[in-house]
Amino acid sequence: MSVVTLMTRATCGSCARVEAQIRPIAARFGAEVEIVDVDAGDGSDAVEFGDRVPVVLVDGEEIACWEIDDEDLIDALR
């Protein structure tokens, strides 16, 4: 099973929209969706992702930042 990770932060206006977009696609492919707040934890995610959120990763590989095209996500999950 693939894991779709969405890197977010509380102040991100686009994060909820991208989450709503990716959840049905992930469900269709049986993928787990993991939401990670980059400001939580030890701060390494905040350093790595900075202001680029939302960032979408599939199985740890970054496939999109700020916006995600449905077909790009589908291709990554195939």
PDB file of C-alpha atoms in Angstrom:
ATOM      1  CA  MET A   1       0.000   0.000   0.000  1.00  0.00           C
ATOM      2  CA  SER A   2       1.301   3.441  -0.904  1.00  0.00           C
ATOM      3  CA  VAL A   3       1.398   6.354   1.505  1.00  0.00           C
ATOM      4  CA  VAL A   4       0.473   9.841   0.338  1.00  0.00           C
ATOM      5  CA  THR A   5       1.959  12.384   2.716  1.00  0.00           C
ATOM      6  CA  LEU A   6       0.736  15.965   2.780  1.00  0.00           C
ATOM      7  CA  MET A   7       3.111  18.401   4.432  1.00  0.00           C
ATOM      8  CA  THR A   8       1.085  21.263   5.932  1.00  0.00           C
ATOM      9  CA  ARG A   9       1.132  24.052   8.490  1.00  0.00           C
ATOM     10  CA  ALA A  10      -1.636  25.752  10.441  1.00  0.00           C
ATOM     11  CA  THR A  11      -1.264  29.042   8.555  1.00  0.00           C
ATOM     12  CA  CYS A  12      -1.508  27.396   5.116  1.00  0.00           C
ATOM     13  CA  GLY A  13      -4.637  28.453   3.276  1.00  0.00           C
ATOM     14  CA  SER A  14      -4.222  25.937   0.451  1.00  0.00           C
ATOM     15  CA  CYS A  15      -3.530  22.894   2.601  1.00  0.00           C
ATOM     16  CA  ALA A  16      -7.172  21.999   3.320  1.00  0.00           C
ATOM     17  CA  ARG A  17      -8.052  22.342  -0.374  1.00  0.00           C
ATOM     18  CA  VAL A  18      -5.205  20.062  -1.433  1.00  0.00           C
ATOM     19  CA  GLU A  19      -6.120  17.539   1.282  1.00  0.00           C
ATOM     20  CA  ALA A  20      -9.714  17.428   0.017  1.00  0.00           C
ATOM     21  CA  GLN A  21      -8.398  16.944  -3.519  1.00  0.00           C
ATOM     22  CA  ILE A  22      -5.998  14.078  -2.758  1.00  0.00           C
ATOM     23  CA  ARG A  23      -8.129  12.042  -0.309  1.00  0.00           C
ATOM     24  CA  PRO A  24     -10.585  10.568  -2.863  1.00  0.00           C
ATOM     25  CA  ILE A  25      -7.780   9.720  -5.294  1.00  0.00           C
ATOM     26  CA  ALA A  26      -5.755   8.031  -2.569  1.00  0.00           C
ATOM     27  CA  ALA A  27      -8.840   6.090  -1.457  1.00  0.00           C
ATOM     28  CA  ARG A  28      -9.479   4.917  -5.019  1.00  0.00           C
ATOM     29  CA  PHE A  29      -5.979   3.418  -5.115  1.00  0.00           C
ATOM     30  CA  GLY A  30      -6.076   2.060  -1.556  1.00  0.00           C
ATOM     31  CA  ALA A  31      -3.372   4.468  -0.401  1.00  0.00           C
ATOM     32  CA  GLU A  32      -3.036   5.794   3.124  1.00  0.00           C
ATOM     33  CA  VAL A  33      -3.089   9.583   3.584  1.00  0.00           C
ATOM     34  CA  GLU A  34      -0.754  11.002   6.219  1.00  0.00           C
ATOM     35  CA  ILE A  35      -0.952  14.664   7.246  1.00  0.00           C
ATOM     36  CA  VAL A  36       2.235  16.141   8.723  1.00  0.00           C
ATOM     37  CA  ASP A  37       2.413  19.615  10.265  1.00  0.00           C
ATOM     38  CA  VAL A  38       5.885  20.876   9.378  1.00  0.00           C
ATOM     39  CA  ASP A  39       5.940  23.071  12.481  1.00  0.00           C
ATOM     40  CA  ALA A  40       5.433  20.134  14.856  1.00  0.00           C
ATOM     41  CA  GLY A  41       8.286  17.993  16.104  1.00  0.00           C
ATOM     42  CA  ASP A  42      11.955  18.879  16.099  1.00  0.00           C
ATOM     43  CA  GLY A  43      11.741  21.570  13.411  1.00  0.00           C
ATOM     44  CA  SER A  44      13.571  19.628  10.700  1.00  0.00           C
ATOM     45  CA  ASP A  45      10.451  19.500   8.501  1.00  0.00           C
ATOM     46  CA  ALA A  46      10.004  23.274   8.822  1.00  0.00           C
ATOM     47  CA  VAL A  47      13.597  23.764   7.703  1.00  0.00           C
ATOM     48  CA  GLU A  48      13.244  21.343   4.786  1.00  0.00           C
ATOM     49  CA  PHE A  49       9.858  22.501   3.489  1.00  0.00           C
ATOM     50  CA  GLY A  50       9.884  26.146   4.590  1.00  0.00           C
ATOM     51  CA  ASP A  51       7.111  28.120   2.915  1.00  0.00           C
ATOM     52  CA  ARG A  52       6.594  25.552   0.137  1.00  0.00           C
ATOM     53  CA  VAL A  53       3.574  23.897   1.806  1.00  0.00           C
ATOM     54  CA  PRO A  54       1.420  22.170   0.854  1.00  0.00           C
ATOM     55  CA  VAL A  55       3.846  19.545  -0.415  1.00  0.00           C
ATOM     56  CA  VAL A  56       2.646  16.130  -1.594  1.00  0.00           C
ATOM     57  CA  LEU A  57       4.868  13.065  -1.313  1.00  0.00           C
ATOM     58  CA  VAL A  58       4.114   9.523  -2.438  1.00  0.00           C
ATOM     59  CA  ASP A  59       6.086   6.868  -0.590  1.00  0.00           C
ATOM     60  CA  GLY A  60       8.519   9.552   0.546  1.00  0.00           C
ATOM     61  CA  GLU A  61       9.143  11.057  -2.900  1.00  0.00           C
ATOM     62  CA  GLU A  62       8.035  14.649  -3.478  1.00  0.00           C
ATOM     63  CA  ILE A  63       5.675  14.893  -6.452  1.00  0.00           C
ATOM     64  CA  ALA A  64       4.132  18.349  -6.016  1.00  0.00           C
ATOM     65  CA  CYS A  65       4.345  21.598  -4.138  1.00  0.00           C
ATOM     66  CA  TRP A  66       1.638  24.273  -3.741  1.00  0.00           C
ATOM     67  CA  GLU A  67      -0.640  22.633  -6.351  1.00  0.00           C
ATOM     68  CA  ILE A  68      -1.211  19.023  -7.394  1.00  0.00           C
ATOM     69  CA  ASP A  69      -2.559  17.812 -10.699  1.00  0.00           C
ATOM     70  CA  ASP A  70      -4.882  14.814 -10.279  1.00  0.00           C
ATOM     71  CA  GLU A  71      -3.145  12.936 -13.108  1.00  0.00           C
ATOM     72  CA  ASP A  72       0.274  13.413 -11.503  1.00  0.00           C
ATOM     73  CA  LEU A  73      -0.999  11.851  -8.292  1.00  0.00           C
ATOM     74  CA  ILE A  74      -2.685   9.007 -10.184  1.00  0.00           C
ATOM     75  CA  ASP A  75       0.523   8.300 -12.114  1.00  0.00           C
ATOM     76  CA  ALA A  76       2.535   8.235  -8.887  1.00  0.00           C
ATOM     77  CA  LEU A  77       0.089   5.775  -7.303  1.00  0.00           C
ATOM     78  CA  ARG A  78       0.060   3.362 -10.257  1.00  0.00           C
TER      79      ARG A  78
END
